[in-house]
Coordinates of C-alpha atoms and ligand atoms in Angstrom, one line a residue:
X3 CA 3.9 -1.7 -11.3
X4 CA 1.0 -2.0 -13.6
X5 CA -2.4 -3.0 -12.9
X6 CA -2.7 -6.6 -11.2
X7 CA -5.5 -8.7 -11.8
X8 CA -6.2 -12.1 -10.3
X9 CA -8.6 -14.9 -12.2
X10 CA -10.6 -16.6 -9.5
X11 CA -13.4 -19.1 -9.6
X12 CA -13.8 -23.0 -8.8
X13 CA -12.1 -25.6 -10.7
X14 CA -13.2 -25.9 -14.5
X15 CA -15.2 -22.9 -15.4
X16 CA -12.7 -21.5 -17.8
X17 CA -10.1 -19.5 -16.1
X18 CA -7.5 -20.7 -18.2
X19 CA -9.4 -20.1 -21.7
X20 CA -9.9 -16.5 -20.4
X21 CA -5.9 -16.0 -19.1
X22 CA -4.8 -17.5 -22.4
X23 CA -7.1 -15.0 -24.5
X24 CA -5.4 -12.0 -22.2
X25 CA -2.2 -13.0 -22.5
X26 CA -2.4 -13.9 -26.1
X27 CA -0.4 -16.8 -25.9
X28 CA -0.6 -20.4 -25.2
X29 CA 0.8 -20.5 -22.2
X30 CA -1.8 -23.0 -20.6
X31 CA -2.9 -26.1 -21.4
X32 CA -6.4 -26.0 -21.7
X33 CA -8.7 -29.1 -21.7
X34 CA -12.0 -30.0 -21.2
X35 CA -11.2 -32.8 -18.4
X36 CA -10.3 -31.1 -14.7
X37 CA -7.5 -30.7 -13.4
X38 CA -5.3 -30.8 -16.8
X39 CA -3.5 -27.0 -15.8
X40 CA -1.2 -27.2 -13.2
X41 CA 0.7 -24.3 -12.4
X42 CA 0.0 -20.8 -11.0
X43 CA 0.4 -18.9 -13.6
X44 CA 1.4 -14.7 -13.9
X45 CA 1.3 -13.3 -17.1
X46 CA 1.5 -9.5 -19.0
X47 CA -1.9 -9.4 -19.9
X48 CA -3.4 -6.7 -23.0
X49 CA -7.0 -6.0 -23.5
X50 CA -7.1 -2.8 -25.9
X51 CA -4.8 -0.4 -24.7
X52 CA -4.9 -1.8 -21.4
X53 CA -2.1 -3.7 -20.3
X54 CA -2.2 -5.7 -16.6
X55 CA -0.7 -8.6 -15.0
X56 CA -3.2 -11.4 -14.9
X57 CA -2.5 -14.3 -12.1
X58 CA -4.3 -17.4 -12.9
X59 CA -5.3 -20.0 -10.1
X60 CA -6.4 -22.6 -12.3
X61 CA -3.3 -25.0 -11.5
X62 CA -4.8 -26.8 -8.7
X63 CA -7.7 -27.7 -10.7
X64 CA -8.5 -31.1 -9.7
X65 CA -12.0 -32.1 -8.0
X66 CA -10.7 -35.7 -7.6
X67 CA -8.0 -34.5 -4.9
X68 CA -9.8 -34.1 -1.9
X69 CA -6.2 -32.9 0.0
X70 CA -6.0 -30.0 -3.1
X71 CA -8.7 -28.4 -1.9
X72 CA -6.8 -26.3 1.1
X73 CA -4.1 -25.5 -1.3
X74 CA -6.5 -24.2 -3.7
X75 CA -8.3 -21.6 -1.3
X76 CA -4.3 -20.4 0.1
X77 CA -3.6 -20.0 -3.7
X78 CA -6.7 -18.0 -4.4
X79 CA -6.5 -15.9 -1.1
X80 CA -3.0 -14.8 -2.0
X81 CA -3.9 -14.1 -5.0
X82 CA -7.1 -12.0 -4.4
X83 CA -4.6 -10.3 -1.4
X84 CA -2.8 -9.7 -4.6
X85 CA -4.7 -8.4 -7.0
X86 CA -6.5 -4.9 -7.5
X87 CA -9.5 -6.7 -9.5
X88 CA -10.6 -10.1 -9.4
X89 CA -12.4 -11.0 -12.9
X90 CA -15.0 -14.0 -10.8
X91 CA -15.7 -16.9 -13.3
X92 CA -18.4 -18.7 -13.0
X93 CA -19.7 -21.4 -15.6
X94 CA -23.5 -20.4 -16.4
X95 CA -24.1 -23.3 -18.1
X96 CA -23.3 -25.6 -15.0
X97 CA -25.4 -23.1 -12.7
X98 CA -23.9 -22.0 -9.5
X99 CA -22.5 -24.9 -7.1
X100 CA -21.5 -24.6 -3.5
X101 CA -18.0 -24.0 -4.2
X102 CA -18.7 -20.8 -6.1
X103 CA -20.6 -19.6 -3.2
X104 CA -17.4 -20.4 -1.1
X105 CA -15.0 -18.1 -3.6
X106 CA -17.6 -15.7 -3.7
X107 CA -17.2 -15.5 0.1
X108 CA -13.4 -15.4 0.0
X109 CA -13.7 -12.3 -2.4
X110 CA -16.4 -10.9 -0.8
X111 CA -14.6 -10.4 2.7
X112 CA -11.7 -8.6 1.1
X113 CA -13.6 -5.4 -0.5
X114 CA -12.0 -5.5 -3.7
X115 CA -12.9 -4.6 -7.3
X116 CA -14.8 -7.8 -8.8
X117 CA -16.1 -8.4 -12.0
X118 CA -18.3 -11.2 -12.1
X119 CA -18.3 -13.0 -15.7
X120 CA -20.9 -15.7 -16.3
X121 CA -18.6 -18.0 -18.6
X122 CA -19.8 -20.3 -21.5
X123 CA -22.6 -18.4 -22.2
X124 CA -22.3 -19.0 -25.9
X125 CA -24.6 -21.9 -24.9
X126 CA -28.2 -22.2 -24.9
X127 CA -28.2 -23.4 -21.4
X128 CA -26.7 -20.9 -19.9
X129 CA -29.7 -18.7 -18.9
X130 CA -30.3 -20.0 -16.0
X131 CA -26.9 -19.5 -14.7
X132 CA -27.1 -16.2 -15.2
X133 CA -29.9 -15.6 -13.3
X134 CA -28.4 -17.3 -10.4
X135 CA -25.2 -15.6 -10.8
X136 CA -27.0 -12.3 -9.3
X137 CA -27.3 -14.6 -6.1
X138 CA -23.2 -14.5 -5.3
X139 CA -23.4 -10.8 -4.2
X140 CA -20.7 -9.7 -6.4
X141 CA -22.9 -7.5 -8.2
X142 CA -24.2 -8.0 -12.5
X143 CA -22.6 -10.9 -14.3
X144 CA -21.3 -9.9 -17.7
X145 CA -22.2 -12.4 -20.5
X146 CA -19.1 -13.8 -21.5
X147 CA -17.4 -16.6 -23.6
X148 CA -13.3 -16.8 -23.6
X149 CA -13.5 -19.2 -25.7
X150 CA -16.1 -17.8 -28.4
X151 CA -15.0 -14.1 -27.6
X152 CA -18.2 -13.0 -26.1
X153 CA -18.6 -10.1 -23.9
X154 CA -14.7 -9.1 -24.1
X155 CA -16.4 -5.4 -25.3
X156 CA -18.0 -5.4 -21.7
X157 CA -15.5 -6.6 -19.3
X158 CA -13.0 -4.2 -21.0
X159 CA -15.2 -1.6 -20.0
X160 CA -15.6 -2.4 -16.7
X161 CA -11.9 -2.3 -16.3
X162 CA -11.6 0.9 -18.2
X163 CA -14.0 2.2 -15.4
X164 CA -12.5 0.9 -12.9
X165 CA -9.0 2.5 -13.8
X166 CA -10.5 5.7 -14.4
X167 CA -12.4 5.7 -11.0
X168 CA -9.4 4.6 -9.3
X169 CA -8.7 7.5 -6.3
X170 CA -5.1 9.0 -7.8
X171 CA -3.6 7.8 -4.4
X172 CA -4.2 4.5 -5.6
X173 CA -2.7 4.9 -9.1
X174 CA 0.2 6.7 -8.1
X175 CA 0.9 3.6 -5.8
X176 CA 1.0 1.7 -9.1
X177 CA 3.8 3.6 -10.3
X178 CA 6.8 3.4 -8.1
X179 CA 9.3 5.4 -7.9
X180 CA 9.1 7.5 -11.2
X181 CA 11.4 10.6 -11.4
X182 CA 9.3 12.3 -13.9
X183 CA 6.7 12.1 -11.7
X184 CA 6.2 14.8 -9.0
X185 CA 7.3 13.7 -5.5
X186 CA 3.9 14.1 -3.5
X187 CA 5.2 16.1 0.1
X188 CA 2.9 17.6 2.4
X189 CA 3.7 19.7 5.6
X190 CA 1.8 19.3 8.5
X191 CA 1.3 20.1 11.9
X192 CA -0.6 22.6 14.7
X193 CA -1.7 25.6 13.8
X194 CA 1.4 28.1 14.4
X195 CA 3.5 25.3 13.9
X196 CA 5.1 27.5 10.6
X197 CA 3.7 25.6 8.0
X198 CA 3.4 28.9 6.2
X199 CA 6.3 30.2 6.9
X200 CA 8.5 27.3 6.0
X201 CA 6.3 26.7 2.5
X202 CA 7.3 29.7 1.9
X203 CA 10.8 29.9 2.3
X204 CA 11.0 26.4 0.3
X205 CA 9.2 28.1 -2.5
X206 CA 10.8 31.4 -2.8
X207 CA 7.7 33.1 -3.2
X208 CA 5.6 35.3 -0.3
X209 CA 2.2 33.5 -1.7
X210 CA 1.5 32.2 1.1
X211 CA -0.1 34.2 3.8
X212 CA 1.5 34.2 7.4
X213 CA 0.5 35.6 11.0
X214 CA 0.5 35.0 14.5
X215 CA -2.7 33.8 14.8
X216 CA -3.5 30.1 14.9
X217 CA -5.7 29.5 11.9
X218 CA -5.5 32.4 9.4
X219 CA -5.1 29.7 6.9
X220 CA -7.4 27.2 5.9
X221 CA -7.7 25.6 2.5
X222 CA -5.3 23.3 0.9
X223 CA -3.9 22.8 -2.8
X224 CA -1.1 21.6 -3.8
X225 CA 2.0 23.4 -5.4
X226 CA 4.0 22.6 -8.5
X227 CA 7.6 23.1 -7.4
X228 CA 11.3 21.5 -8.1
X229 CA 14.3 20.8 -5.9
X230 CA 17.2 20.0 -7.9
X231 CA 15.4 19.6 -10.7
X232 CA 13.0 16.9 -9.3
X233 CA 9.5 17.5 -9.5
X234 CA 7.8 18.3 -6.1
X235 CA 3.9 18.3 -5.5
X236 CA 3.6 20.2 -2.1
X237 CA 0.6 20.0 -0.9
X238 CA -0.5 23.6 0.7
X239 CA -1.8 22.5 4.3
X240 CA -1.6 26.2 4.9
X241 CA -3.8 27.8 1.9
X242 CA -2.5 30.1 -0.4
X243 CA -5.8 30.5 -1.5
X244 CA -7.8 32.1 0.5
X245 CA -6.8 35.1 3.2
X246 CA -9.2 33.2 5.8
X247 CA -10.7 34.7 8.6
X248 CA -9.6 33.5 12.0
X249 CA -12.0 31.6 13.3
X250 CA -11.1 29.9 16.5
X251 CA -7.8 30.8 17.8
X252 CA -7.7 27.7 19.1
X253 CA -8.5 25.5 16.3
X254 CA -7.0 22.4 16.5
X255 CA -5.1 20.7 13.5
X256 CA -8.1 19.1 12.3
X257 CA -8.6 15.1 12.3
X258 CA -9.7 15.3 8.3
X259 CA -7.6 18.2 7.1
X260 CA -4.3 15.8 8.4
X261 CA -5.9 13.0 6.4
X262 CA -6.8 14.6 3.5
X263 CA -3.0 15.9 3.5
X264 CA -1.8 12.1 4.5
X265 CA -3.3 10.3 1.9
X266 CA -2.0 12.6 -0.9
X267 CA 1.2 12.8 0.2
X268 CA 4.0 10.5 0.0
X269 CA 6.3 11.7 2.3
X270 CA 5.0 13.7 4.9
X271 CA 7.5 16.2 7.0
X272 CA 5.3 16.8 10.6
X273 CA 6.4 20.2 12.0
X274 CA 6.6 20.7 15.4
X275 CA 7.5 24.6 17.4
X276 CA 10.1 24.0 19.2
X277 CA 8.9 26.2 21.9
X278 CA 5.7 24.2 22.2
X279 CA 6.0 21.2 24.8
X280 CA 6.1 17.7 23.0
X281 CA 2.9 16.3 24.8
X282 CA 0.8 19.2 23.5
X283 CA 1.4 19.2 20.2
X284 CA -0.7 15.9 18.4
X285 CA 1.6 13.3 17.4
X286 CA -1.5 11.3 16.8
X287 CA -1.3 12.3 13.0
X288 CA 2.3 10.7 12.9
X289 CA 0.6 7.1 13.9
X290 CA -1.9 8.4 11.3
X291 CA 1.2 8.7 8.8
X292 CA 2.3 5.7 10.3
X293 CA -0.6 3.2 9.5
X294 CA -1.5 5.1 6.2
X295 CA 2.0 3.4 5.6
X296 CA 3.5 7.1 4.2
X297 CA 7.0 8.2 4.8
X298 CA 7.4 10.5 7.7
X299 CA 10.4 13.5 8.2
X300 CA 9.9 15.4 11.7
X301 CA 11.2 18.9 11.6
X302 CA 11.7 21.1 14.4
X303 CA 10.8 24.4 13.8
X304 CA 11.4 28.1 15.7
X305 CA 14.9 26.4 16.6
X306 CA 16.4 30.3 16.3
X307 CA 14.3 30.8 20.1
X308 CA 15.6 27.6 21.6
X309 CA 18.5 28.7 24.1
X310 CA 19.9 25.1 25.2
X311 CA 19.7 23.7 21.9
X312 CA 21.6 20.4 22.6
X313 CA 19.8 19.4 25.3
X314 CA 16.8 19.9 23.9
X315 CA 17.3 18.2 20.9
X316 CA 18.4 15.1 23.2
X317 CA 15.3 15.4 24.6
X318 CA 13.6 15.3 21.7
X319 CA 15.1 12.7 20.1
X320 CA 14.1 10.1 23.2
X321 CA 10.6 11.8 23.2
X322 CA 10.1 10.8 19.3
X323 CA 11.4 7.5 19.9
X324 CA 9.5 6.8 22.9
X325 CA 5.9 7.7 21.3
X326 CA 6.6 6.7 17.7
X327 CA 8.4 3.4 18.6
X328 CA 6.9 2.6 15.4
X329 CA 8.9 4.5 13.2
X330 CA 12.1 4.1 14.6
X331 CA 15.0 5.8 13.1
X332 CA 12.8 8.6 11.4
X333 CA 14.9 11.6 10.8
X334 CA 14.5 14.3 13.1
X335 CA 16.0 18.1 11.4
X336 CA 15.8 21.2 13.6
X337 CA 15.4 24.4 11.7
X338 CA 14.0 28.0 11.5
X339 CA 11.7 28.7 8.7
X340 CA 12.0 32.3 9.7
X341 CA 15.5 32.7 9.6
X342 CA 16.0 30.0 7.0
X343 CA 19.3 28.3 9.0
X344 CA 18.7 24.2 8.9
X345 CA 16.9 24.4 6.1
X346 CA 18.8 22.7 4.0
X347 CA 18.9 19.6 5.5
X348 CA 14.8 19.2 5.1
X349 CA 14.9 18.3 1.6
X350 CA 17.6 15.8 1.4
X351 CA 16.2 14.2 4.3
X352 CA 12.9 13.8 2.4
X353 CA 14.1 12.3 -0.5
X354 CA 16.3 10.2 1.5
X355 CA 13.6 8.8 3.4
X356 CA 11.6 8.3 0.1
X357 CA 14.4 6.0 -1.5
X358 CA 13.9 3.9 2.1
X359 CA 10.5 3.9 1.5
X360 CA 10.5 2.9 -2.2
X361 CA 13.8 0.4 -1.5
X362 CA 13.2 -3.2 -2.3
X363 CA 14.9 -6.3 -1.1
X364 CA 15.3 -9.3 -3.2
X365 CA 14.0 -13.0 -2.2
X366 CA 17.4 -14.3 -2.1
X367 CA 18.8 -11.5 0.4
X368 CA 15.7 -12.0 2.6
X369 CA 16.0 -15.7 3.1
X370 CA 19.3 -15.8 3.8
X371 CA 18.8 -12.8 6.2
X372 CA 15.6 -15.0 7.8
X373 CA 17.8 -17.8 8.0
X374 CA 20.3 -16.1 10.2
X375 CA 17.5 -14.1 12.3
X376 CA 16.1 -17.4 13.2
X377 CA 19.2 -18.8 13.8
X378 CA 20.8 -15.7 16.6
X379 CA 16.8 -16.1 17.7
X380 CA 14.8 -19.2 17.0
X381 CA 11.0 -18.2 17.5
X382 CA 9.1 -20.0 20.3
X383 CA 7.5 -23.4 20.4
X384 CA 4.2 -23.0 22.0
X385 CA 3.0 -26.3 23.7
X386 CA 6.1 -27.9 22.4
X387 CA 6.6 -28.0 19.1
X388 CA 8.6 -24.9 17.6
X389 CA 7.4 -22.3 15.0
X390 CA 8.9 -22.7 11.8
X391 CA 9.4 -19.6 9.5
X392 CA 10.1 -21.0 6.1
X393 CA 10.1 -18.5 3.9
X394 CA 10.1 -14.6 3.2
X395 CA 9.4 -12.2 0.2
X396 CA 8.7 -8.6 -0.4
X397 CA 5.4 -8.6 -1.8
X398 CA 5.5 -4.6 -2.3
X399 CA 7.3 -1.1 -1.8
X400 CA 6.0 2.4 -0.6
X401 CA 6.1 1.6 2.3
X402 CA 8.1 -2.0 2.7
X403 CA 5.6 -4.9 2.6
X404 CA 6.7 -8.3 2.9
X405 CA 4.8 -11.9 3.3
X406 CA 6.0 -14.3 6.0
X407 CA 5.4 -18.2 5.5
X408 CA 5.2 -19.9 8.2
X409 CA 3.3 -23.0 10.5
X410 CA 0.9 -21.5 12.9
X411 CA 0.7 -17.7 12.2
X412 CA -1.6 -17.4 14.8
X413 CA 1.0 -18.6 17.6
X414 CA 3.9 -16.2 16.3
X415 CA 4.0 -13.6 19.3
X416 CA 4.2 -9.8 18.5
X417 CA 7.8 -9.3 20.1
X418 CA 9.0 -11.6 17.7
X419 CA 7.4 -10.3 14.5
X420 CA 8.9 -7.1 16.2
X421 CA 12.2 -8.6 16.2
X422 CA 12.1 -9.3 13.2
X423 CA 11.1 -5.9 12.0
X424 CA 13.6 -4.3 13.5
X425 CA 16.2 -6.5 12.0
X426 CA 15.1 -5.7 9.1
X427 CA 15.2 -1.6 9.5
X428 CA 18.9 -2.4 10.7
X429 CA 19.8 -4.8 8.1
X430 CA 18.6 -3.4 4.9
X431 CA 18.9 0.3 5.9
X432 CA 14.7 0.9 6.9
X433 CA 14.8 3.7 9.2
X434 CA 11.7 5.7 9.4
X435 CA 9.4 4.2 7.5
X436 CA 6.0 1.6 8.5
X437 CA 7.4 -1.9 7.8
X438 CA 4.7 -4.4 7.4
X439 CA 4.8 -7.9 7.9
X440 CA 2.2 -10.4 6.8
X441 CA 1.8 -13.5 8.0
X442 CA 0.8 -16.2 6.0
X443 CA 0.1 -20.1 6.7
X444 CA 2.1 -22.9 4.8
X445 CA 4.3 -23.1 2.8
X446 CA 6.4 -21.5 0.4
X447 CA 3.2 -21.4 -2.4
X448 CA 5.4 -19.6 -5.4
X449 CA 8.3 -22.9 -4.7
Ligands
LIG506 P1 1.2 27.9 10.3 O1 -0.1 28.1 11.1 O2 1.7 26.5 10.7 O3 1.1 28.0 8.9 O4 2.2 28.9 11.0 P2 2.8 30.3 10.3 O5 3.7 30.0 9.3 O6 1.7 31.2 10.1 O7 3.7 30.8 11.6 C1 3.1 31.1 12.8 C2 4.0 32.1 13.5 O8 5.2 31.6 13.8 C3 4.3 33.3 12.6 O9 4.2 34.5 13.4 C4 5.7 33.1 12.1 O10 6.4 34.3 11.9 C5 6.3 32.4 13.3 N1 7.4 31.5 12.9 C6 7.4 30.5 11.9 N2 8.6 29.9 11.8 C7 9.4 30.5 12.8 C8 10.7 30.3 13.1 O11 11.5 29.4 12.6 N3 11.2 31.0 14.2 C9 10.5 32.0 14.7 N4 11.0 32.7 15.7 N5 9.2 32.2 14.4 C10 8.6 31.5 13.4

């Protein structure tokens, strides 16, 4: 996936001058009367050596239809949900009007990279519009003309900015599954769990430091490593860094070292001891892993001192299910760092789970899936008049994200959007990984 920008901004202030002039083509009609362009438009936009996808709302330009309006505002909120930067067009010339304010709000509310350009600016009058462009909130207009070329210098460098400031979690979430590309993995879990230990059986090397005592390691890196030739970034919860002191032998995993770790990783394998009861060891970082929308393997470590192994792992296997109904199906391995026996069944397992979590389903299998879902299970009709789920599409991988069209979101009950989520991780082969479902009003908007 490349970089996905969305063109926002009320009818007639020159979206689809400034979409034509990325895209370098004529792709839009482009007239001086509203309402002329008519479609939503995506195209593979180039600006230097930067190369996006631009979405353009301009199609439902018309200020005559009054019914447009609410169409209009779903386009350009699915759009903006959409996009990593919104490029906000305003016409200086024609000063600010209410419905700019009411875009601005829309963008506003979602947190997202804006760039705010203050179109027509080639003209004379357009001072004043720029002064009142500050007003919106969306931070310094750029100067701009699409049509006379003015200020492209300046909104390419805010993009280049942008891109380069982007956290690498977030670019490496643009790039899908890319075997040249490291696999990100990071091992957590207590201290004494055998993070160590296990690190450094997988790596072959004694770098990492090991002891009994909780704590001895503290820092975290990441290590360049391969398994089977693919490339493997393991991110060093343990430290090889630095022989750390202990310093409380009862140190906790901590809150921000399990983040830190989460958010770089794209799978993450959460070791538990074996010996250690299930309700003392924190499976709050697997919800962590859970809503950070990353991959999860649980491997149960120290399994060389369990004596009744299959019961155990019975029990296990209901405990993980019961507190992590969330991720149901995610593999569970039993192994022994120290003695090395199970190992082999880690990294399969990981890369396994990262094809789940990378998988995507096309529109056609979906529907028809949706179709027969609502059939075996229609959804409720709340004060009489039935829910009606009308269309379904994967709006993103890593981890599976798809948008739900439907009448009255607000009605659909959570046991049935559960439902449908675990149809779907029995259907299309999700086990183990967050599945997210968005619910959106209306109707199908890309028909
Ligand atoms: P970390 O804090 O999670 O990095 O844990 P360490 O790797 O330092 O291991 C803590 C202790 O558990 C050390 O004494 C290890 O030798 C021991 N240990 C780790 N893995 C196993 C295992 O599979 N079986 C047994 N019996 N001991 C283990």
């Amino acid at each position: 996936m490349t970089l996905s920008i969305a063109i926002i901004g009320r009818p007639n202030v020159g979206k689809s001058t400034l979409f034509n002039r990325l895209v370098g083509k004529q792709l839009a009609l482009v007239d001086d009367r509203p309402g002329v362009t008519r479609d939503r438009r995506d195209g593979h936009g180039k600006l230097f050596d930067l190369e996006f996808n631009i979405v353009d709302t301009a199609g439902l330009d018309d200020v005559d239809d009054k019914s447009l309006e609410g169409r209009m505002r779903q386009q350009s909120e699915i759009a903006i949900n959409e996009a990593q930067v919104i490029l906000f067009v305003i016409d200086a010339r024609a000063g600010i009007m209410p419905m700019d304010k009411f875009f601005a709000n829309l963008v506003r509310k979602k947190a997202k990279k804006v760039i705010l350009l203050a179109n027509k600016a080639e003209s004379k009058a357009s001072q004043s519009g720029l002064y009142e462009a500050y007003s919106l909130g969306l931070g310094d207009p750029i100067e701009f003309s699409g049509a006379h070329g003015i200020g492209i210098d300046d909104l390419y460098e805010a993009l280049k900015s942008y891109v380069e400031s982007m956290p690498p979690e977030d670019i490496d979430d643009l790039e899908e599954d890319n075997p040249d590309k490291p696999l990100r993995l990071a091992i957590i879990g207590q201290p004494n769990a055998g993070k160590s230990t296990l690190i450094n059986k997988m790596i072959g090397q004694d770098r990492l430091l090991t002891g009994p005592e909780a704590g001895i390691t503290r820092d975290a890196i990441a290590i360049d490593w391969s398994y089977n030739n693919r490339k493997i970034a393991l991110w060093d919860t343990a430290g090889i860094r630095k022989k750390a002191r202990v310093k409380d032998k009862l140190e906790k995993l901590s809150v921000a070292d399990g983040l830190r770790a989460v958010k770089f990783a794209e799978v993450v394998v959460l070791l538990i001891d074996a010996t250690v009861p299930l309700e003392r060891q924190d499976l709050s970082i697997a919800d962590l892993i859970s809503r950070e929308g990353r991959a999860l393997v649980i491997a149960i470590n120290k399994w060389d001192l369990i004596k009744n192994k299959p019961a155990t792992l019975k029990n296990l296997q209901l405990e993980v299910e019961r507190l992590l109904p969330q991720m149901a199906g995610v593999p569970l391995i039993t192994l022994s760092a120290e003695t090395g026996k199970g190992m082999e069944r880690l990294m399969p397992a990981v890369l396994e789970i990262y094809a789940i979590w990378n998988k995507r389903i096309t529109t056609a299998q979906l529907n028809k899936w949706l179709a027969f879902q609502v059939d075996q299970h229609p959804p409720p009709a709340p004060g009489g008049r039935r829910i009606k789920l009308r269309y379904i599409t994967q709006t993103r991988p890593r981890p599976p994200t798809f948008a739900l069209f439907c009448s009255r979101p607000d009605d659909l009950p959570e046991s049935y959007k559960r439902y449908l989520i675990n149809g779907m991780r029995l259907d299309f082969g999700l086990k183990g990984v967050p599945i997210r479902i968005h619910l959106r009003a209306g109707k199908n908007p890309y028909a």
